[in-house]
PDB file of N, CA and C in Angstrom:
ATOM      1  N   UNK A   1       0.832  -1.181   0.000  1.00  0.00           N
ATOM      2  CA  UNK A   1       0.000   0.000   0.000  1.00  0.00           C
ATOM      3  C   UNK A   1       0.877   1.244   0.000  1.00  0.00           C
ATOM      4  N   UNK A   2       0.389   2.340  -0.537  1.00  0.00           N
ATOM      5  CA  UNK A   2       0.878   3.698  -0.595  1.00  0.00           C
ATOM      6  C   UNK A   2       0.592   4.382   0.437  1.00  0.00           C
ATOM      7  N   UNK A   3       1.325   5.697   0.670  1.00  0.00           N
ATOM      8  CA  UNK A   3       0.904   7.164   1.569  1.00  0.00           C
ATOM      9  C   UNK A   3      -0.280   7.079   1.136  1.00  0.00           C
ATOM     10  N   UNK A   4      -0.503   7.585   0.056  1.00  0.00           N
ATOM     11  CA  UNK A   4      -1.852   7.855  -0.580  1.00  0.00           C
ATOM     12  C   UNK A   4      -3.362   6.902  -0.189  1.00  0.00           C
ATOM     13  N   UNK A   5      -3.182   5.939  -0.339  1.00  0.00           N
ATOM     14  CA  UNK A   5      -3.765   4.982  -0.018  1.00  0.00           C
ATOM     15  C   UNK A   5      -4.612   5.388   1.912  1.00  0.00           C
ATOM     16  N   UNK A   6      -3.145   5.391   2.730  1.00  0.00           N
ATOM     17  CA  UNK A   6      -3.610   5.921   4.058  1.00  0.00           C
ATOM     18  C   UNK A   6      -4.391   7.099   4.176  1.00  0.00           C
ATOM     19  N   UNK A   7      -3.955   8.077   3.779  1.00  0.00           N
ATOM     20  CA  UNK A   7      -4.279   9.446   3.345  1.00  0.00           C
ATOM     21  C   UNK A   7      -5.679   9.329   2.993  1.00  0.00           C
ATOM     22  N   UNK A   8      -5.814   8.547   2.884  1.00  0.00           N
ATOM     23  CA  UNK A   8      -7.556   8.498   2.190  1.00  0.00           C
ATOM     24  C   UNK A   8      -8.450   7.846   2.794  1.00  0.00           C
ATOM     25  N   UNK A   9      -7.967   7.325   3.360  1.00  0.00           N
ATOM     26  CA  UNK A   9      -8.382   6.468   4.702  1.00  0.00           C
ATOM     27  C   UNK A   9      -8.461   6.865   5.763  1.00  0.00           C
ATOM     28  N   UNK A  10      -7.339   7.985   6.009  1.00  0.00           N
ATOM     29  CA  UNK A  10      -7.963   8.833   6.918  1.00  0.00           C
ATOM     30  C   UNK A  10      -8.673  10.341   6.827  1.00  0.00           C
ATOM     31  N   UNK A  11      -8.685  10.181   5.649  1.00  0.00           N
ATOM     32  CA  UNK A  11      -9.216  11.695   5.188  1.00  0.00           C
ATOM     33  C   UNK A  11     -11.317  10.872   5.246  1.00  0.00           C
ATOM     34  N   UNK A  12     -11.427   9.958   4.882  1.00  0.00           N
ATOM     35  CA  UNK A  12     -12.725   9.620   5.205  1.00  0.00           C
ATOM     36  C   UNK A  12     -12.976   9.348   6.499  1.00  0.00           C
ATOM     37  N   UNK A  13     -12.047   8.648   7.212  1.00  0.00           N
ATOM     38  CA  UNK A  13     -12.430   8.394   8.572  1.00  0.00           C
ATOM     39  C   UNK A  13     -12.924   9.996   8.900  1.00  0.00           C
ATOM     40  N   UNK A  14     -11.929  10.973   8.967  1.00  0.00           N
ATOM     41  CA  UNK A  14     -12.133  12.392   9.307  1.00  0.00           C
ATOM     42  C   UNK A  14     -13.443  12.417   9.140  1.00  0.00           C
ATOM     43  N   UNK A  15     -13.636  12.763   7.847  1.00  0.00           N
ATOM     44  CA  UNK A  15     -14.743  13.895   7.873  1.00  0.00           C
ATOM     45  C   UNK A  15     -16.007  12.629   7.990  1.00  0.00           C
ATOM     46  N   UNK A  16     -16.086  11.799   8.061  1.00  0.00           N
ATOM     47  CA  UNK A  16     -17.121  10.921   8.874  1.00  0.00           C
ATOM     48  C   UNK A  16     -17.717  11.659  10.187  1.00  0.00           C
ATOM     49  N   UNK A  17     -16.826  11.112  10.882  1.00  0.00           N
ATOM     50  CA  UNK A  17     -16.721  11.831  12.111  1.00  0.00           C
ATOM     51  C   UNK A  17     -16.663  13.186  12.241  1.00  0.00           C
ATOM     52  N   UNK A  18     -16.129  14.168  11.405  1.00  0.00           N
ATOM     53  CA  UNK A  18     -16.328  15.104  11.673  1.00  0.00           C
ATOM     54  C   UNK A  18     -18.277  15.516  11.121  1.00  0.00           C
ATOM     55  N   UNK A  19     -18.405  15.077   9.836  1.00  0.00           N
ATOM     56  CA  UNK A  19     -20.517  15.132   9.657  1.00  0.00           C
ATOM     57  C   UNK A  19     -20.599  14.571  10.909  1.00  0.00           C
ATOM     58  N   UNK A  20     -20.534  13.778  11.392  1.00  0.00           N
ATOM     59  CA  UNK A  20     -20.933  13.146  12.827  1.00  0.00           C
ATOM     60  C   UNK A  20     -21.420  13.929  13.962  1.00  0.00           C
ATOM     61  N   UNK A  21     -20.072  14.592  14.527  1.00  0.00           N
ATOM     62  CA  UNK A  21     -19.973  15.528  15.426  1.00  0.00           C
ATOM     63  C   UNK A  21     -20.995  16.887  15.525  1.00  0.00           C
ATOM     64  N   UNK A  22     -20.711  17.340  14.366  1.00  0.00           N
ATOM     65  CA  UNK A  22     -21.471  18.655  13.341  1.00  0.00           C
ATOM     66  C   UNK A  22     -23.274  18.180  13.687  1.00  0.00           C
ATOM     67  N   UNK A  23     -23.436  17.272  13.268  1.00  0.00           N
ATOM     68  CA  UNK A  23     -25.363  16.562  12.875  1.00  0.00           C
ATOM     69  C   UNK A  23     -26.002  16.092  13.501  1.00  0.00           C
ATOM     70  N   UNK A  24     -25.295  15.249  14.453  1.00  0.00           N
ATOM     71  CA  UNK A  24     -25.948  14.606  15.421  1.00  0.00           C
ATOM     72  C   UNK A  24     -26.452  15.292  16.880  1.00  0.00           C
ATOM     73  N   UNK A  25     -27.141  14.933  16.730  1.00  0.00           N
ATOM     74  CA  UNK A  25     -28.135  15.461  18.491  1.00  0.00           C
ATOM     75  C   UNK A  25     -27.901  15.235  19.463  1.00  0.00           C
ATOM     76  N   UNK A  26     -26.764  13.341  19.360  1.00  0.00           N
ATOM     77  CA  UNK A  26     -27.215  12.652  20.798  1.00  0.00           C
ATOM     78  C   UNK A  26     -25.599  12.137  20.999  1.00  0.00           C
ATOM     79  N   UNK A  27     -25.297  12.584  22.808  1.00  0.00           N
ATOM     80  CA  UNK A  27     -24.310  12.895  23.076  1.00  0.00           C
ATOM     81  C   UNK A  27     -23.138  11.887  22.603  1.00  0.00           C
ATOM     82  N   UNK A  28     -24.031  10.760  22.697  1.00  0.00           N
ATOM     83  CA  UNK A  28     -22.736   9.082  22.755  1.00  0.00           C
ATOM     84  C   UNK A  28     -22.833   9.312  21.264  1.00  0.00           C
ATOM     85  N   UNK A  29     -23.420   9.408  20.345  1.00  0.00           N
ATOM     86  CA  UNK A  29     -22.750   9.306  19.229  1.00  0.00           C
ATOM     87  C   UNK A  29     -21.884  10.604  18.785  1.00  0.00           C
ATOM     88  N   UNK A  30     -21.888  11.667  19.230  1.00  0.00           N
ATOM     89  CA  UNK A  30     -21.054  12.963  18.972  1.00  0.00           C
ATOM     90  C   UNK A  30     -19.406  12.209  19.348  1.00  0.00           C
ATOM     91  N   UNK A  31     -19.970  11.653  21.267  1.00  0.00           N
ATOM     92  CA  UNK A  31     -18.548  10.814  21.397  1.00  0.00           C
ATOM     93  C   UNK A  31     -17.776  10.224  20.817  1.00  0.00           C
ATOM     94  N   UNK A  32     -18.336   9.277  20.018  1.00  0.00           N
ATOM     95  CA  UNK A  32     -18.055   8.414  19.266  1.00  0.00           C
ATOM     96  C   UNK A  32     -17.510   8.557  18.043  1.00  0.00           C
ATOM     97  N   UNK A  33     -18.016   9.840  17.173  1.00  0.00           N
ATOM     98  CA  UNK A  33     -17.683  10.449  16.207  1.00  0.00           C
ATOM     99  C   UNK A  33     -15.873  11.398  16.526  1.00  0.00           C
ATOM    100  N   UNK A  34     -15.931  11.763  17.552  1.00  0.00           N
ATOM    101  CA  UNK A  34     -14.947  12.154  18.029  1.00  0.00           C
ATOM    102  C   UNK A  34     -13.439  10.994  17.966  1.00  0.00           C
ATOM    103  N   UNK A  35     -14.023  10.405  18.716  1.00  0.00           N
ATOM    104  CA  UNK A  35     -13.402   9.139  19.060  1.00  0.00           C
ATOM    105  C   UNK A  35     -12.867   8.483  17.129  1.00  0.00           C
ATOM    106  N   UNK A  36     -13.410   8.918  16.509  1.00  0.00           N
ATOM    107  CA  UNK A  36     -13.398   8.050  15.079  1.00  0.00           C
ATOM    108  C   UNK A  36     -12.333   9.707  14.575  1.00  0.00           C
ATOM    109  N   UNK A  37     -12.636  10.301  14.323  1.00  0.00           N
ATOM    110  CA  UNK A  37     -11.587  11.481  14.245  1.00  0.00           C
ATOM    111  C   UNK A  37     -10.267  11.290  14.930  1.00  0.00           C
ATOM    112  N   UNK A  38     -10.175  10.977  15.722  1.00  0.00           N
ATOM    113  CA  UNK A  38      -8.827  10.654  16.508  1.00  0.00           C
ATOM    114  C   UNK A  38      -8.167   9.404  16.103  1.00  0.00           C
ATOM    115  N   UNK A  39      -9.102   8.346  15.778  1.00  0.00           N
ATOM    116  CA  UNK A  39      -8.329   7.358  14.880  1.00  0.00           C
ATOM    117  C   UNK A  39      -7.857   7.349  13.438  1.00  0.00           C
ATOM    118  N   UNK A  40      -8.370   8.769  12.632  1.00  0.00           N
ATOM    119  CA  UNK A  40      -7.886   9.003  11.671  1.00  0.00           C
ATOM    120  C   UNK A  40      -6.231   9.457  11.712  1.00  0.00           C
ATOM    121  N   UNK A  41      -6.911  10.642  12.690  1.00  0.00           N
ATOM    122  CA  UNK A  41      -5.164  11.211  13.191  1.00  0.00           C
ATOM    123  C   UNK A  41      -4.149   9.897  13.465  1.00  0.00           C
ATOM    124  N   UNK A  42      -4.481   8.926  14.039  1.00  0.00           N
ATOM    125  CA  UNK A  42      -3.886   8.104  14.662  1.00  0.00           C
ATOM    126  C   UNK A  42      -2.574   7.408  13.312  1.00  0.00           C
ATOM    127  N   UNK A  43      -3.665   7.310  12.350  1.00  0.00           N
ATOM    128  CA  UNK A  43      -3.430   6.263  10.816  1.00  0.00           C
ATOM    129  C   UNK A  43      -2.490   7.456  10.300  1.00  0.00           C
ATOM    130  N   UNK A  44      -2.946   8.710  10.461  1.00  0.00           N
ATOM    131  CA  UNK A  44      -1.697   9.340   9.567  1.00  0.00           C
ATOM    132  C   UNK A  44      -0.243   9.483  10.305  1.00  0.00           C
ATOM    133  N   UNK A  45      -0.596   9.638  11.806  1.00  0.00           N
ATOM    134  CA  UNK A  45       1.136   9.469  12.604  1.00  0.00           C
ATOM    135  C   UNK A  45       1.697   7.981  11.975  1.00  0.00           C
ATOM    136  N   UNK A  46       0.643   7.141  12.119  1.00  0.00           N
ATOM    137  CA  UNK A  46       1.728   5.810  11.849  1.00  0.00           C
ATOM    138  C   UNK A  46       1.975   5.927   9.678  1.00  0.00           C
ATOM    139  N   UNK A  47       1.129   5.898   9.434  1.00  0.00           N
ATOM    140  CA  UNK A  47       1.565   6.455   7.993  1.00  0.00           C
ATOM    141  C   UNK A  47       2.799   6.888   7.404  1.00  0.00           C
ATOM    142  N   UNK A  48       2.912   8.388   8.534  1.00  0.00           N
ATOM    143  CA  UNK A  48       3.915   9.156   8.033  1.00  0.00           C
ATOM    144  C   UNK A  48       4.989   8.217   8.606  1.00  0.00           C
ATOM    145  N   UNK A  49       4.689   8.186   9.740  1.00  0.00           N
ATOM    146  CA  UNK A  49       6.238   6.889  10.189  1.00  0.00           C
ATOM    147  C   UNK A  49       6.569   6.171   9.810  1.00  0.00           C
ATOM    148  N   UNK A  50       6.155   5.694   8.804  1.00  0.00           N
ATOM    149  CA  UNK A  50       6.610   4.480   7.937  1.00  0.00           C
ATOM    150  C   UNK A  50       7.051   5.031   6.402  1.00  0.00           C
ATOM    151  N   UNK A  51       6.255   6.241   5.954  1.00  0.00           N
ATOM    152  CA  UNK A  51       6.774   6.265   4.326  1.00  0.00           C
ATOM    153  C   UNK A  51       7.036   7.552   4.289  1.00  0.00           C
ATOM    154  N   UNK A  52       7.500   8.067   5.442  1.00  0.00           N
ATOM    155  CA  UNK A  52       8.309   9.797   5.631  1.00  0.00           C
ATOM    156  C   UNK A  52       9.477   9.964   5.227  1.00  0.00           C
ATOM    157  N   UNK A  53       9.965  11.062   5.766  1.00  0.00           N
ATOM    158  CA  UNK A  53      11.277  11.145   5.060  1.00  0.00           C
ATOM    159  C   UNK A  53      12.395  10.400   5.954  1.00  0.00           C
ATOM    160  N   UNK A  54      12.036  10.884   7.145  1.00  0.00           N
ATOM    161  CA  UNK A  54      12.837  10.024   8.275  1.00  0.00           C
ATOM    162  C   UNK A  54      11.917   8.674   8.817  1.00  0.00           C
ATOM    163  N   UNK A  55      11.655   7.457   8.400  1.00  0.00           N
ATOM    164  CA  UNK A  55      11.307   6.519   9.150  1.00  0.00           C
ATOM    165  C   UNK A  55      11.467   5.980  10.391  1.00  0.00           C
ATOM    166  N   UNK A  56      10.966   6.158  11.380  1.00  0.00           N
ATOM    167  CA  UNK A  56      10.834   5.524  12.730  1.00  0.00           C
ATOM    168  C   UNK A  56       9.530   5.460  13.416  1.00  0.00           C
ATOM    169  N   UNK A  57      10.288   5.456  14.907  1.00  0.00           N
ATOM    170  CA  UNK A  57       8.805   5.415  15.759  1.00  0.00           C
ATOM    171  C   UNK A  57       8.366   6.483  16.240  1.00  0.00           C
ATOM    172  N   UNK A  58       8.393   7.863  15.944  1.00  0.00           N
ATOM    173  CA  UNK A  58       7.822   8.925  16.047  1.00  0.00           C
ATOM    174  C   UNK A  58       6.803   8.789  15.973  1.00  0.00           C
ATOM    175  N   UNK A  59       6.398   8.277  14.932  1.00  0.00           N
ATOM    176  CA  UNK A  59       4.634   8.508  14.934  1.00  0.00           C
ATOM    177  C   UNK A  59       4.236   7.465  15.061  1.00  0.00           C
ATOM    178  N   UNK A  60       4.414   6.328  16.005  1.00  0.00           N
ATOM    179  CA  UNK A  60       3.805   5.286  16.656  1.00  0.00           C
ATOM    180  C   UNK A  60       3.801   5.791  18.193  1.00  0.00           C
ATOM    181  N   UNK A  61       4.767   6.479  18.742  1.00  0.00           N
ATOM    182  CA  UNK A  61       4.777   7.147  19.794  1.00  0.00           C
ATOM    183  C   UNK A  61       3.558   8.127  19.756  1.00  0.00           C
ATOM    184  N   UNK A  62       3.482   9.079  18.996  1.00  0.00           N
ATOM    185  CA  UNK A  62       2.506  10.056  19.304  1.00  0.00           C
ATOM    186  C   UNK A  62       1.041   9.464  19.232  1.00  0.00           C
ATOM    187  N   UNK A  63       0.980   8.349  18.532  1.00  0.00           N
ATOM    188  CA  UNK A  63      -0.133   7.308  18.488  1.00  0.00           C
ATOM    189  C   UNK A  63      -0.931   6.741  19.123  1.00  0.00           C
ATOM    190  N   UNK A  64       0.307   6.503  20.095  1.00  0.00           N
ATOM    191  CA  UNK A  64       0.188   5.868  21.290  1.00  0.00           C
ATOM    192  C   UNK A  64      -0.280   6.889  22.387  1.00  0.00           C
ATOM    193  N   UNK A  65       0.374   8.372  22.646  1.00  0.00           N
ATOM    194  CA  UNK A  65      -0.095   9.113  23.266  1.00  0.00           C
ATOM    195  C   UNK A  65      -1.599   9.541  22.633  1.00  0.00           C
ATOM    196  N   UNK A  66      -1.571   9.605  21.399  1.00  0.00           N
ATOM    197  CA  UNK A  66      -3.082   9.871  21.075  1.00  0.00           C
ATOM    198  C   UNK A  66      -3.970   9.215  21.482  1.00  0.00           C
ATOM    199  N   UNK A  67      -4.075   8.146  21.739  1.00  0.00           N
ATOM    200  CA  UNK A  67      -4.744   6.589  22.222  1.00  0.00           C
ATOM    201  C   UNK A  67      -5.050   6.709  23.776  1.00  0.00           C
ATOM    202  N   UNK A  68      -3.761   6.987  24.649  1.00  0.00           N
ATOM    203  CA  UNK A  68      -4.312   7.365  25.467  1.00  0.00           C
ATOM    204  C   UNK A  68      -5.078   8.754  25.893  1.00  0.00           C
ATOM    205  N   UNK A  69      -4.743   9.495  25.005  1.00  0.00           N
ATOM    206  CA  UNK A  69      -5.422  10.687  25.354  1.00  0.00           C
ATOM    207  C   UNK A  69      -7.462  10.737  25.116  1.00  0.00           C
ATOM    208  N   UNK A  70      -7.450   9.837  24.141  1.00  0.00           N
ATOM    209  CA  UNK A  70      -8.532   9.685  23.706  1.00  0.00           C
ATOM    210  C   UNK A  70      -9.026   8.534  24.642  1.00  0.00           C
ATOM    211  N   UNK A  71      -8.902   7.529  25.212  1.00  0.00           N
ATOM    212  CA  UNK A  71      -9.198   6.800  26.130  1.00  0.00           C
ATOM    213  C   UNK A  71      -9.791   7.885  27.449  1.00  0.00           C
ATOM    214  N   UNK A  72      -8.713   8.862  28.043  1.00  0.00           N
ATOM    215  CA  UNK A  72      -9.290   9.682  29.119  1.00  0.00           C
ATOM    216  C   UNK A  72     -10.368  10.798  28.296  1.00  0.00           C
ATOM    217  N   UNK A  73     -10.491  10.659  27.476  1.00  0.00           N
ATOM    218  CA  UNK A  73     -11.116  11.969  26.777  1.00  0.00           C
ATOM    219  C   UNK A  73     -12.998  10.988  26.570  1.00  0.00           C
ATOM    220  N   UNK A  74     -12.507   9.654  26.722  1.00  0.00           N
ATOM    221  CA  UNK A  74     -13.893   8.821  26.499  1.00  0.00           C
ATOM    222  C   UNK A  74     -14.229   8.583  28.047  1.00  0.00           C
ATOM    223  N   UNK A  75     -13.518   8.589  29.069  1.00  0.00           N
ATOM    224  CA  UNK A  75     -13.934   8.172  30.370  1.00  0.00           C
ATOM    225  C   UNK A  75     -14.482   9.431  30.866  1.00  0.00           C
ATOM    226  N   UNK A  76     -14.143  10.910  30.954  1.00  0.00           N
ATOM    227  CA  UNK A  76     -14.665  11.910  31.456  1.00  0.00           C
ATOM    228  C   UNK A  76     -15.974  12.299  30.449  1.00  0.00           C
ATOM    229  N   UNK A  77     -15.611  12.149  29.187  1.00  0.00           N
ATOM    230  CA  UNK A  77     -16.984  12.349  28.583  1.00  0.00           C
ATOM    231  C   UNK A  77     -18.211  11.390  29.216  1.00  0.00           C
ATOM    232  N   UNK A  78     -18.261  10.613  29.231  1.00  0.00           N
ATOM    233  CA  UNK A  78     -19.233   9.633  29.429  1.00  0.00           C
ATOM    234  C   UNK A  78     -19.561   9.352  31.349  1.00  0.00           C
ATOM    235  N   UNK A  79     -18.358   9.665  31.734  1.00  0.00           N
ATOM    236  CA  UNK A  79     -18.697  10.451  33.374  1.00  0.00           C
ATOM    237  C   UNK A  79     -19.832  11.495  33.178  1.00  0.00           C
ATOM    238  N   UNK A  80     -19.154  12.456  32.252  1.00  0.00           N
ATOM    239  CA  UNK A  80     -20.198  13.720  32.550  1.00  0.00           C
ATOM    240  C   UNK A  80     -21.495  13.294  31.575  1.00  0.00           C
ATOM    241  N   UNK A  81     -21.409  12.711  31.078  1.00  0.00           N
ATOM    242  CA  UNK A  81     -23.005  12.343  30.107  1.00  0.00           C
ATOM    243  C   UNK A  81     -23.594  11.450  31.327  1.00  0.00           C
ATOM    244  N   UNK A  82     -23.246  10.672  32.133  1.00  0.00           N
ATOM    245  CA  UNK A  82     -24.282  10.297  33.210  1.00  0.00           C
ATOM    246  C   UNK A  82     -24.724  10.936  33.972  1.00  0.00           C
ATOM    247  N   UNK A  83     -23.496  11.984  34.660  1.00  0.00           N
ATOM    248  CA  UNK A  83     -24.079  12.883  35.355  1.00  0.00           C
ATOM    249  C   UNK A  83     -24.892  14.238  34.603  1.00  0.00           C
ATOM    250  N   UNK A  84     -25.029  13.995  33.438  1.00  0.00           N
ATOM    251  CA  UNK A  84     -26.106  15.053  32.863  1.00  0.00           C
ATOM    252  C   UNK A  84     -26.718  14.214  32.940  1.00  0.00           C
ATOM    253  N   UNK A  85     -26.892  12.942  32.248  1.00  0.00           N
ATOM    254  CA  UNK A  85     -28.599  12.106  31.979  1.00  0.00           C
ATOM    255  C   UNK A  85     -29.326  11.857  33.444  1.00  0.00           C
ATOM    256  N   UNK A  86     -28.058  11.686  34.469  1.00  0.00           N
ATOM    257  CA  UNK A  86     -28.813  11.468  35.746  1.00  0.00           C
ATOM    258  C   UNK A  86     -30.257  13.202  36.575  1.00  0.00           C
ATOM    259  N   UNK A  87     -29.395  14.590  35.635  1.00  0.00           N
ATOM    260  CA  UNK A  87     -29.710  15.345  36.229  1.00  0.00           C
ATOM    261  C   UNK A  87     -31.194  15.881  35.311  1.00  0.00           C
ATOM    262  N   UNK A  88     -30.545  15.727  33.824  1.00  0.00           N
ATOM    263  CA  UNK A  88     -32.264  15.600  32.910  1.00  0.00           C
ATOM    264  C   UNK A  88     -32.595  14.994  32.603  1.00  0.00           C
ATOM    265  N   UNK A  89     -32.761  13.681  32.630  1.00  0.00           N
ATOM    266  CA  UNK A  89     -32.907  12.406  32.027  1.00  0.00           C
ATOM    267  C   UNK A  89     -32.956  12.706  30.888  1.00  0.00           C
ATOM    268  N   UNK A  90     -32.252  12.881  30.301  1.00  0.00           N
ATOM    269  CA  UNK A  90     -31.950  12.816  28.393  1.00  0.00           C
ATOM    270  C   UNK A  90     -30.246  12.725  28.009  1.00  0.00           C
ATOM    271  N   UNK A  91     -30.063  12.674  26.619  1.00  0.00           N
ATOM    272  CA  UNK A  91     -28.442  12.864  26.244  1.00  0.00           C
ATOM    273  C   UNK A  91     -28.719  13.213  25.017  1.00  0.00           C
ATOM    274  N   UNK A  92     -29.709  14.222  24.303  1.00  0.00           N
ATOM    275  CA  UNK A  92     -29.374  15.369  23.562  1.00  0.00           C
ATOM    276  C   UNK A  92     -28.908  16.515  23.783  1.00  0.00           C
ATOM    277  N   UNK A  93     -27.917  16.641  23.053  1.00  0.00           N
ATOM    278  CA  UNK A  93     -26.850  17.787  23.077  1.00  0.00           C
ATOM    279  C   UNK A  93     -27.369  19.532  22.848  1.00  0.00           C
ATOM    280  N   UNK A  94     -28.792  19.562  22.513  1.00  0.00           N
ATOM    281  CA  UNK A  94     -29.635  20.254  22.899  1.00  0.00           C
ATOM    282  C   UNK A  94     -30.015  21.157  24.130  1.00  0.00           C
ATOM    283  N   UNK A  95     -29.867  19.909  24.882  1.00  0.00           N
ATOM    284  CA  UNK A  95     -30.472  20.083  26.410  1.00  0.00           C
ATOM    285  C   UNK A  95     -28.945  20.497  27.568  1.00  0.00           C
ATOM    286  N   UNK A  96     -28.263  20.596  27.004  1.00  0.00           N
ATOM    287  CA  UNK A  96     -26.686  20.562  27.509  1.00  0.00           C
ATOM    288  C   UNK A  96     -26.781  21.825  27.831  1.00  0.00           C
ATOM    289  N   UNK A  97     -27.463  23.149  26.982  1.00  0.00           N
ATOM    290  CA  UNK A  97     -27.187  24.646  26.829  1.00  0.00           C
ATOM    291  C   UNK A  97     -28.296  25.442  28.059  1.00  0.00           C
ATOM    292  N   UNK A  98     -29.088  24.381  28.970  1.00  0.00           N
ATOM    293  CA  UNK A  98     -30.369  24.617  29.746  1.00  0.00           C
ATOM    294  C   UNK A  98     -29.381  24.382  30.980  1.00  0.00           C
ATOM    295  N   UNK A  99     -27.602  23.810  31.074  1.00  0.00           N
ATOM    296  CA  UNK A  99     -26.825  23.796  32.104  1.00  0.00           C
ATOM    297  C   UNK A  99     -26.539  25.049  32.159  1.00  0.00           C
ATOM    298  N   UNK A 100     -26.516  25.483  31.847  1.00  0.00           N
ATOM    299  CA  UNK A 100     -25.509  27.462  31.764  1.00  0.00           C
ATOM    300  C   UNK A 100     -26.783  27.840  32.755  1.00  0.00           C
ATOM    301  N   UNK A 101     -27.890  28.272  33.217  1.00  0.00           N
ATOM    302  CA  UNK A 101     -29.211  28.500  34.096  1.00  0.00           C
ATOM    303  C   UNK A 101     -28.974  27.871  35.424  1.00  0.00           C
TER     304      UNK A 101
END
């Protein structure tokens, strides 16, 4: 397989997730869409690390930090989506802007 090949693979993963984020109403799938954006990023660090100019583990490293970053970025989201659904019983992203009151 080519750069190109990845590149495109994550250029759809992207903007998947990014219509995702943008359209959707309901909180776990915004998450989720997020979560799918970050695995695009993920495909182009290891990408470039392999068919860059300098080959190594640079971008399996930052990968890896991306991974975990997105792991804590899925545990506090979904903390605070219970403690919203617990406080309105709902998880449209709608009802999120009735917290600011």
């Amino acid at each position: 397989m080519t750069l190109s090949a990845y590149l495109a693979l994550a250029l759809i993963l992207f903007c998947i997730g990014l219509y995702g984020a943008l359209t959707k109403r309901n909180t776990v799938i915004v998450l989720i869409c997020i979560e799918l954006m970050l695995n695009a990023v993920n495909i182009n660090f290891v990408a470039f690390a392999k068919y860059g100019a300098h080959p190594g583990v640079r971008g399996h490293v930052f990968a890896l930090f991306a991974i975990a970053v997105a792991a804590a970025e899925a545990a506090v989201g979904l903390a605070a989506l219970i403690a919203f659904y617990r406080s309105r019983k709902t998880v449209q992203v709608d009802e999120a802007n009735s917290l600011k009151h």
